[in-house]
Amino acid sequence: MPQAFSNGIAAPTPSQDTVIVVPCYNEAERLNTNAFVDFALTHPGLKFLFVDDGSKDGTLAILAGMQIRAPHVLDVLALPQNGGKAEAVRQGLLYASRSGARAVGYFDADLATPLEAIVDLGRVLDNLESVDVVFGSRQMGLGRKIFREPKRRLVSFICASLARVATGLPFSDTQCGAKLFRNSQALRTAISTPFKAGWLFDVELALRLSASLAPYQQRFYELPLMEWTEIEGSKITSTDVFRSGFVMLGLIAKRWSIKHEFRRRADQTILSTQPKVTLYGHFDQQDIASLRLRAQTQGDFAQIDLSQVEQFGPSVFPALIGICDSIRAHGVEPSILLPDDDAICQAAERSGLVALYDCRRVIAQVPAKRPQTSQDTTRKAA
């Protein structure tokens, strides 16, 4: 089990806006402790969570000393043995996600990306409510200070090209070690099991997230960094780079099964956690009127489950926008579960419902016994 050093308790400190995970393995010689401490102390709402991945060079002692200097803004999570960067990041994100922070992310310990980029990543989430994932990108451009070796640029280009095929997302750079996420159930589902792609876990994480974020292409944002500098001491070998090609091809081959698995996990979580109204059979204006009245007067449900509806009446999706507005007026963020049907999902998208509210396409969970009602329509489900 990981050991946590957080003011003497084994639980994350709450009320931070952003928690940044910093994976560390044998970083004693190059860890800039003052930079991290000073940045955390001068940026209220930010906390660093350092994850020691079984280091053998005294890194853990240095991290413990940092935590003593700034206990309210630095946490340390010690893993009992080296499991690789992917597992260190995953364990850190799991730990950070329990803190109640608005956003969690990860950042490389070598500071190839300046810490000021954390502020830039956070601004994207602040200003774009539809975005859940922000990837830092080392794109070359006028005015940007991006210093990379040619061979590293080539490896990055190949990885990004294959990642576009694997995820369906137009990435320019997937391997930059600066990323930020909304602390959402979608993220917690995506990190619920260990990654299998090694140092290409960023791509696997994006693939898992795309399964439960809808519409997924609008949920990702790639932010070009203003500055990035190659730091000596990379732990990725030529053998790792060679093997990465086969790993990426494996992700491409398994992309649909991975997305299906994590979509199923996300659906099960959603279906079991939110108070909801479930509809069956035919969904028409009579049901709309009933839902509208309940949303306006009670607002006691957050989710409208349409995944088992077989037939939709005319103009129901525009009407659902008004119902969702009423639910939101009660201080609850509504969500809609749509059937696994292309035509229905496209109709919902054309109406504007998908752009305004959280709509998820799910595979219907067939009830053990279908509710018997005179109209075979909307009725509350516990």
CSV table of C-alpha atoms in Angstrom, one decimal:
chain,number,residue,atom,x,y,z
A,1,MET,CA,0.0,0.0,0.0
A,2,PRO,CA,1.2,3.5,-0.7
A,3,GLN,CA,2.3,5.5,2.3
A,4,ALA,CA,1.2,9.1,2.6
A,5,PHE,CA,2.9,12.0,4.4
A,6,SER,CA,0.2,14.7,4.8
A,7,ASN,CA,0.4,16.5,8.1
A,8,GLY,CA,0.7,13.1,9.7
A,9,ILE,CA,-2.5,11.6,8.2
A,10,ALA,CA,-3.0,9.2,5.3
A,11,ALA,CA,-5.6,11.3,3.5
A,12,PRO,CA,-5.5,14.2,1.1
A,13,THR,CA,-6.0,17.7,2.5
A,14,PRO,CA,-9.3,19.1,1.2
A,15,SER,CA,-10.3,22.5,-0.2
A,16,GLN,CA,-7.5,23.0,-2.7
A,17,ASP,CA,-8.6,24.2,-6.2
A,18,THR,CA,-5.9,22.4,-8.0
A,19,VAL,CA,-3.7,19.4,-7.1
A,20,ILE,CA,-0.7,18.7,-9.4
A,21,VAL,CA,0.9,15.2,-9.2
A,22,VAL,CA,4.7,15.1,-9.6
A,23,PRO,CA,6.0,11.6,-10.2
A,24,CYS,CA,9.6,11.1,-8.9
A,25,TYR,CA,12.1,8.3,-9.4
A,26,ASN,CA,15.7,8.9,-8.4
A,27,GLU,CA,15.4,12.7,-8.7
A,28,ALA,CA,17.7,13.6,-5.8
A,29,GLU,CA,20.3,15.2,-8.0
A,30,ARG,CA,18.1,17.4,-10.1
A,31,LEU,CA,14.9,18.1,-8.1
A,32,ASN,CA,14.6,21.9,-7.8
A,33,THR,CA,13.0,21.9,-4.4
A,34,ASN,CA,13.0,25.7,-3.9
A,35,ALA,CA,11.1,26.3,-7.2
A,36,PHE,CA,8.3,24.0,-6.2
A,37,VAL,CA,8.0,25.3,-2.7
A,38,ASP,CA,8.1,29.0,-3.7
A,39,PHE,CA,5.6,28.5,-6.5
A,40,ALA,CA,3.1,26.7,-4.3
A,41,LEU,CA,3.4,29.3,-1.5
A,42,THR,CA,2.8,32.1,-3.9
A,43,HIS,CA,-0.2,30.5,-5.7
A,44,PRO,CA,-3.2,30.1,-3.3
A,45,GLY,CA,-5.4,27.1,-4.0
A,46,LEU,CA,-2.5,25.1,-5.5
A,47,LYS,CA,-1.1,22.0,-4.0
A,48,PHE,CA,1.7,19.7,-5.2
A,49,LEU,CA,1.5,15.9,-4.6
A,50,PHE,CA,4.9,14.3,-5.0
A,51,VAL,CA,4.8,10.6,-5.7
A,52,ASP,CA,8.0,8.8,-4.9
A,53,ASP,CA,8.1,5.7,-7.1
A,54,GLY,CA,10.4,3.5,-5.0
A,55,SER,CA,13.5,5.7,-5.4
A,56,LYS,CA,16.8,4.4,-4.2
A,57,ASP,CA,18.8,7.6,-4.1
A,58,GLY,CA,17.4,9.6,-1.2
A,59,THR,CA,14.6,11.3,-3.2
A,60,LEU,CA,12.0,10.4,-0.5
A,61,ALA,CA,14.0,12.1,2.2
A,62,ILE,CA,14.3,15.2,0.2
A,63,LEU,CA,10.5,15.2,-0.5
A,64,ALA,CA,9.8,14.7,3.2
A,65,GLY,CA,11.9,17.7,4.0
A,66,MET,CA,10.0,19.8,1.4
A,67,GLN,CA,6.7,18.7,3.0
A,68,ILE,CA,7.9,19.9,6.4
A,69,ARG,CA,8.8,23.3,4.9
A,70,ALA,CA,5.3,23.8,3.4
A,71,PRO,CA,2.9,21.2,4.9
A,72,HIS,CA,-0.3,22.9,3.7
A,73,VAL,CA,0.7,23.1,0.0
A,74,LEU,CA,2.9,20.0,-0.4
A,75,ASP,CA,2.0,16.3,0.1
A,76,VAL,CA,4.1,13.2,-0.4
A,77,LEU,CA,2.9,9.8,-1.5
A,78,ALA,CA,5.5,7.0,-1.2
A,79,LEU,CA,5.0,3.9,-3.3
A,80,PRO,CA,6.7,0.8,-1.8
A,81,GLN,CA,8.4,-0.3,-5.0
A,82,ASN,CA,9.2,1.1,-8.4
A,83,GLY,CA,6.2,0.6,-10.7
A,84,GLY,CA,7.0,3.0,-13.5
A,85,LYS,CA,5.8,6.5,-14.3
A,86,ALA,CA,2.4,5.4,-15.5
A,87,GLU,CA,1.5,3.8,-12.2
A,88,ALA,CA,3.0,6.6,-10.2
A,89,VAL,CA,0.9,9.1,-12.0
A,90,ARG,CA,-2.2,6.9,-11.7
A,91,GLN,CA,-1.8,6.4,-7.9
A,92,GLY,CA,-1.2,10.2,-7.5
A,93,LEU,CA,-4.3,11.1,-9.5
A,94,LEU,CA,-6.4,8.6,-7.5
A,95,TYR,CA,-5.1,10.1,-4.3
A,96,ALA,CA,-5.6,13.7,-5.5
A,97,SER,CA,-9.1,13.1,-6.9
A,98,ARG,CA,-10.3,12.3,-3.3
A,99,SER,CA,-9.3,15.8,-2.1
A,100,GLY,CA,-12.3,17.5,-3.6
A,101,ALA,CA,-10.1,19.7,-5.7
A,102,ARG,CA,-11.7,21.3,-8.8
A,103,ALA,CA,-8.9,20.1,-11.0
A,104,VAL,CA,-6.1,17.6,-10.8
A,105,GLY,CA,-3.1,17.1,-13.2
A,106,TYR,CA,0.4,16.0,-13.5
A,107,PHE,CA,3.7,17.7,-14.2
A,108,ASP,CA,7.2,16.3,-14.8
A,109,ALA,CA,9.7,16.7,-11.9
A,110,ASP,CA,12.5,18.0,-14.2
A,111,LEU,CA,10.6,21.3,-14.9
A,112,ALA,CA,11.2,21.0,-18.6
A,113,THR,CA,7.9,22.9,-18.7
A,114,PRO,CA,8.0,26.0,-16.4
A,115,LEU,CA,5.7,25.9,-13.5
A,116,GLU,CA,3.9,29.0,-14.8
A,117,ALA,CA,2.3,26.8,-17.4
A,118,ILE,CA,0.0,25.4,-14.6
A,119,VAL,CA,-1.7,28.8,-14.5
A,120,ASP,CA,-2.2,28.7,-18.3
A,121,LEU,CA,-3.7,25.2,-18.2
A,122,GLY,CA,-6.0,26.2,-15.3
A,123,ARG,CA,-7.3,29.3,-17.3
A,124,VAL,CA,-8.5,27.0,-20.0
A,125,LEU,CA,-10.7,25.1,-17.6
A,126,ASP,CA,-11.8,28.3,-16.0
A,127,ASN,CA,-12.9,29.9,-19.3
A,128,LEU,CA,-14.2,26.9,-21.3
A,129,GLU,CA,-16.8,25.0,-19.3
A,130,SER,CA,-17.1,22.4,-22.1
A,131,VAL,CA,-13.4,21.4,-21.7
A,132,ASP,CA,-12.5,18.6,-19.2
A,133,VAL,CA,-8.9,17.7,-20.4
A,134,VAL,CA,-6.1,20.1,-21.2
A,135,PHE,CA,-2.9,18.8,-22.8
A,136,GLY,CA,0.2,20.9,-22.9
A,137,SER,CA,1.8,20.8,-26.4
A,138,ARG,CA,5.4,21.5,-27.4
A,139,GLN,CA,4.5,23.0,-30.8
A,140,MET,CA,7.1,25.1,-32.5
A,141,GLY,CA,6.1,28.7,-33.4
A,142,LEU,CA,7.1,32.3,-33.5
A,143,GLY,CA,7.7,33.7,-30.1
A,144,ARG,CA,7.8,30.3,-28.4
A,145,LYS,CA,10.9,29.0,-26.7
A,146,ILE,CA,10.7,25.3,-27.5
A,147,PHE,CA,14.1,23.6,-27.4
A,148,ARG,CA,14.1,19.9,-28.4
A,149,GLU,CA,16.6,17.5,-29.9
A,150,PRO,CA,15.7,16.5,-33.5
A,151,LYS,CA,15.5,12.8,-32.6
A,152,ARG,CA,13.0,13.6,-29.8
A,153,ARG,CA,10.9,15.7,-32.2
A,154,LEU,CA,10.8,12.7,-34.6
A,155,VAL,CA,9.7,10.3,-31.8
A,156,SER,CA,7.1,12.8,-30.7
A,157,PHE,CA,5.8,13.2,-34.3
A,158,ILE,CA,5.5,9.4,-34.7
A,159,CYS,CA,3.7,9.0,-31.4
A,160,ALA,CA,1.3,11.8,-32.1
A,161,SER,CA,0.5,10.4,-35.6
A,162,LEU,CA,-0.3,7.0,-34.2
A,163,ALA,CA,-2.2,8.5,-31.3
A,164,ARG,CA,-4.5,10.3,-33.7
A,165,VAL,CA,-5.5,7.0,-35.2
A,166,ALA,CA,-5.9,5.3,-31.8
A,167,THR,CA,-8.0,8.1,-30.2
A,168,GLY,CA,-9.7,9.8,-33.1
A,169,LEU,CA,-8.4,13.1,-31.6
A,170,PRO,CA,-6.2,15.5,-33.7
A,171,PHE,CA,-3.3,15.6,-31.3
A,172,SER,CA,-0.1,17.4,-32.2
A,173,ASP,CA,1.8,16.2,-29.0
A,174,THR,CA,0.7,13.5,-26.6
A,175,GLN,CA,3.9,13.0,-24.5
A,176,CYS,CA,4.4,16.5,-23.0
A,177,GLY,CA,4.4,16.0,-19.2
A,178,ALA,CA,2.0,18.9,-18.4
A,179,LYS,CA,-1.7,18.0,-18.2
A,180,LEU,CA,-4.7,19.1,-16.3
A,181,PHE,CA,-8.2,17.5,-15.8
A,182,ARG,CA,-11.4,18.4,-14.2
A,183,ASN,CA,-11.8,16.3,-11.2
A,184,SER,CA,-14.8,14.4,-12.6
A,185,GLN,CA,-16.3,10.9,-12.4
A,186,ALA,CA,-15.1,10.3,-15.9
A,187,LEU,CA,-11.5,10.8,-14.8
A,188,ARG,CA,-11.9,8.6,-11.8
A,189,THR,CA,-13.3,5.9,-14.0
A,190,ALA,CA,-10.4,6.3,-16.5
A,191,ILE,CA,-7.8,5.8,-13.8
A,192,SER,CA,-9.6,3.0,-11.9
A,193,THR,CA,-7.3,0.3,-13.3
A,194,PRO,CA,-3.5,0.2,-14.1
A,195,PHE,CA,-2.4,1.3,-17.6
A,196,LYS,CA,-1.0,-1.2,-20.0
A,197,ALA,CA,0.9,1.1,-22.4
A,198,GLY,CA,3.9,1.9,-20.3
A,199,TRP,CA,5.4,5.3,-21.0
A,200,LEU,CA,2.7,5.9,-23.6
A,201,PHE,CA,0.0,5.9,-20.9
A,202,ASP,CA,-0.9,9.4,-21.9
A,203,VAL,CA,-2.5,8.1,-25.1
A,204,GLU,CA,-4.2,5.2,-23.2
A,205,LEU,CA,-5.6,7.7,-20.7
A,206,ALA,CA,-7.0,9.9,-23.5
A,207,LEU,CA,-8.5,6.8,-25.1
A,208,ARG,CA,-10.2,5.8,-21.8
A,209,LEU,CA,-11.5,9.4,-21.2
A,210,SER,CA,-12.9,9.7,-24.7
A,211,ALA,CA,-15.1,6.7,-24.0
A,212,SER,CA,-17.0,8.5,-21.2
A,213,LEU,CA,-16.8,12.2,-22.2
A,214,ALA,CA,-19.5,13.2,-24.8
A,215,PRO,CA,-19.1,14.8,-27.2
A,216,TYR,CA,-15.6,13.7,-26.6
A,217,GLN,CA,-13.8,15.9,-29.2
A,218,GLN,CA,-15.1,19.0,-27.6
A,219,ARG,CA,-13.9,17.9,-24.1
A,220,PHE,CA,-10.2,18.0,-25.0
A,221,TYR,CA,-8.0,21.0,-25.5
A,222,GLU,CA,-4.4,21.2,-26.6
A,223,LEU,CA,-2.6,24.3,-25.3
A,224,PRO,CA,0.7,25.3,-27.1
A,225,LEU,CA,3.3,26.0,-24.4
A,226,MET,CA,5.3,29.2,-24.5
A,227,GLU,CA,8.4,27.6,-23.2
A,228,TRP,CA,9.9,24.1,-23.0
A,229,THR,CA,13.5,23.0,-22.6
A,230,GLU,CA,15.0,19.5,-23.1
A,231,ILE,CA,16.5,18.3,-19.7
A,232,GLU,CA,19.3,15.7,-19.6
A,233,GLY,CA,18.7,12.5,-17.6
A,234,SER,CA,15.7,11.1,-19.4
A,235,LYS,CA,14.9,7.5,-18.2
A,236,ILE,CA,13.4,6.5,-21.6
A,237,THR,CA,15.9,4.3,-23.5
A,238,SER,CA,16.2,3.5,-27.2
A,239,THR,CA,14.7,0.1,-26.5
A,240,ASP,CA,11.7,1.8,-24.9
A,241,VAL,CA,11.3,3.9,-28.0
A,242,PHE,CA,11.5,0.9,-30.3
A,243,ARG,CA,9.0,-1.0,-28.2
A,244,SER,CA,6.6,1.9,-28.2
A,245,GLY,CA,5.8,1.4,-31.8
A,246,PHE,CA,4.4,-2.0,-31.0
A,247,VAL,CA,2.6,-0.7,-28.0
A,248,MET,CA,0.9,2.0,-30.0
A,249,LEU,CA,-0.1,-0.5,-32.7
A,250,GLY,CA,-1.6,-2.6,-29.9
A,251,LEU,CA,-3.6,0.4,-28.7
A,252,ILE,CA,-4.9,1.0,-32.2
A,253,ALA,CA,-5.9,-2.7,-32.6
A,254,LYS,CA,-7.7,-2.7,-29.2
A,255,ARG,CA,-9.1,0.9,-29.2
A,256,TRP,CA,-12.7,-0.2,-29.7
A,257,SER,CA,-12.6,-2.8,-26.9
A,258,ILE,CA,-10.9,-0.3,-24.6
A,259,LYS,CA,-13.5,2.4,-25.3
A,260,HIS,CA,-16.3,-0.1,-24.9
A,261,GLU,CA,-15.0,-1.3,-21.5
A,262,PHE,CA,-14.5,2.1,-20.1
A,263,ARG,CA,-17.8,3.4,-21.5
A,264,ARG,CA,-19.5,0.4,-19.8
A,265,ARG,CA,-17.8,1.3,-16.5
A,266,ALA,CA,-18.8,5.0,-16.8
A,267,ASP,CA,-22.4,4.0,-17.7
A,268,GLN,CA,-22.7,1.8,-14.6
A,269,THR,CA,-21.4,4.5,-12.4
A,270,ILE,CA,-23.7,7.1,-13.8
A,271,LEU,CA,-26.7,4.8,-13.6
A,272,SER,CA,-26.1,4.1,-9.9
A,273,THR,CA,-25.2,7.5,-8.5
A,274,GLN,CA,-27.7,10.2,-9.6
A,275,PRO,CA,-31.3,10.6,-8.7
A,276,LYS,CA,-33.1,10.1,-11.9
A,277,VAL,CA,-36.3,9.7,-14.0
A,278,THR,CA,-36.3,6.7,-16.3
A,279,LEU,CA,-38.5,6.5,-19.4
A,280,TYR,CA,-39.6,3.5,-21.4
A,281,GLY,CA,-41.3,2.7,-24.7
A,282,HIS,CA,-42.7,5.8,-26.4
A,283,PHE,CA,-41.6,9.3,-25.3
A,284,ASP,CA,-44.0,12.1,-26.4
A,285,GLN,CA,-45.4,15.5,-25.5
A,286,GLN,CA,-47.5,14.1,-22.6
A,287,ASP,CA,-44.3,12.9,-21.0
A,288,ILE,CA,-42.6,16.3,-21.7
A,289,ALA,CA,-45.5,18.1,-19.9
A,290,SER,CA,-45.1,15.8,-16.9
A,291,LEU,CA,-41.4,16.2,-16.7
A,292,ARG,CA,-41.6,20.0,-17.2
A,293,LEU,CA,-44.1,20.3,-14.3
A,294,ARG,CA,-41.9,18.2,-12.0
A,295,ALA,CA,-38.7,20.0,-12.9
A,296,GLN,CA,-40.3,23.4,-12.3
A,297,THR,CA,-42.0,22.6,-9.0
A,298,GLN,CA,-39.7,20.0,-7.4
A,299,GLY,CA,-36.4,19.7,-9.2
A,300,ASP,CA,-35.7,16.5,-7.4
A,301,PHE,CA,-33.9,14.6,-10.1
A,302,ALA,CA,-30.6,15.2,-11.9
A,303,GLN,CA,-30.7,12.7,-14.7
A,304,ILE,CA,-33.2,11.9,-17.4
A,305,ASP,CA,-32.6,8.3,-18.6
A,306,LEU,CA,-33.9,7.9,-22.2
A,307,SER,CA,-31.6,4.9,-22.9
A,308,GLN,CA,-34.6,2.5,-22.9
A,309,VAL,CA,-37.0,4.6,-25.0
A,310,GLU,CA,-37.9,2.9,-28.3
A,311,GLN,CA,-39.7,5.8,-30.1
A,312,PHE,CA,-39.4,9.5,-29.8
A,313,GLY,CA,-42.2,12.0,-30.6
A,314,PRO,CA,-41.7,15.2,-32.5
A,315,SER,CA,-39.9,18.2,-31.0
A,316,VAL,CA,-39.1,16.4,-27.8
A,317,PHE,CA,-35.4,17.3,-27.8
A,318,PRO,CA,-35.9,21.1,-28.0
A,319,ALA,CA,-38.5,20.7,-25.2
A,320,LEU,CA,-35.9,18.9,-23.1
A,321,ILE,CA,-33.7,22.0,-23.2
A,322,GLY,CA,-36.3,23.9,-21.3
A,323,ILE,CA,-36.7,21.1,-18.8
A,324,CYS,CA,-32.9,21.0,-18.2
A,325,ASP,CA,-33.0,24.8,-17.7
A,326,SER,CA,-35.5,24.3,-14.9
A,327,ILE,CA,-33.5,21.6,-13.3
A,328,ARG,CA,-30.4,23.8,-13.4
A,329,ALA,CA,-32.4,26.6,-11.8
A,330,HIS,CA,-32.7,24.4,-8.7
A,331,GLY,CA,-28.9,24.3,-8.4
A,332,VAL,CA,-28.6,20.8,-10.0
A,333,GLU,CA,-26.6,20.1,-13.1
A,334,PRO,CA,-28.7,17.8,-15.3
A,335,SER,CA,-27.6,15.0,-17.5
A,336,ILE,CA,-29.4,13.0,-20.2
A,337,LEU,CA,-28.7,9.3,-21.1
A,338,LEU,CA,-29.4,8.7,-24.8
A,339,PRO,CA,-30.1,5.3,-26.5
A,340,ASP,CA,-27.3,3.6,-28.4
A,341,ASP,CA,-28.7,4.8,-31.7
A,342,ASP,CA,-27.1,7.0,-34.3
A,343,ALA,CA,-30.2,8.6,-35.6
A,344,ILE,CA,-31.5,9.5,-32.2
A,345,CYS,CA,-28.2,10.9,-31.0
A,346,GLN,CA,-27.9,13.0,-34.2
A,347,ALA,CA,-31.3,14.4,-33.6
A,348,ALA,CA,-30.4,15.4,-30.1
A,349,GLU,CA,-27.2,17.0,-31.4
A,350,ARG,CA,-29.1,19.0,-34.1
A,351,SER,CA,-31.5,20.3,-31.5
A,352,GLY,CA,-28.6,21.9,-29.5
A,353,LEU,CA,-29.3,19.7,-26.5
A,354,VAL,CA,-25.9,18.0,-26.7
A,355,ALA,CA,-24.0,21.3,-26.8
A,356,LEU,CA,-25.8,22.7,-23.8
A,357,TYR,CA,-26.0,19.8,-21.4
A,358,ASP,CA,-24.2,16.6,-20.5
A,359,CYS,CA,-25.6,14.0,-22.9
A,360,ARG,CA,-24.2,10.5,-22.9
A,361,ARG,CA,-24.9,7.6,-25.3
A,362,VAL,CA,-25.3,4.4,-23.2
A,363,ILE,CA,-26.1,0.8,-23.8
A,364,ALA,CA,-29.5,0.3,-22.1
A,365,GLN,CA,-29.5,-1.8,-19.0
A,366,VAL,CA,-32.5,-4.1,-19.6
A,367,PRO,CA,-34.8,-4.1,-16.5
A,368,ALA,CA,-35.6,-7.4,-14.9
A,369,LYS,CA,-39.3,-6.5,-15.1
A,370,ARG,CA,-40.5,-3.7,-17.3
A,371,PRO,CA,-42.8,-1.3,-15.4
A,372,GLN,CA,-46.5,-1.8,-16.3
A,373,THR,CA,-48.2,1.6,-16.9
A,374,SER,CA,-51.2,2.5,-18.9
A,375,GLN,CA,-49.1,4.8,-21.1
A,376,ASP,CA,-45.9,2.8,-21.0
A,377,THR,CA,-44.1,6.1,-20.5
A,378,THR,CA,-42.3,8.1,-17.9
A,379,ARG,CA,-42.3,7.1,-14.3
A,380,LYS,CA,-39.9,7.8,-11.5
A,381,ALA,CA,-37.2,5.2,-10.7
A,382,ALA,CA,-35.4,5.1,-7.5
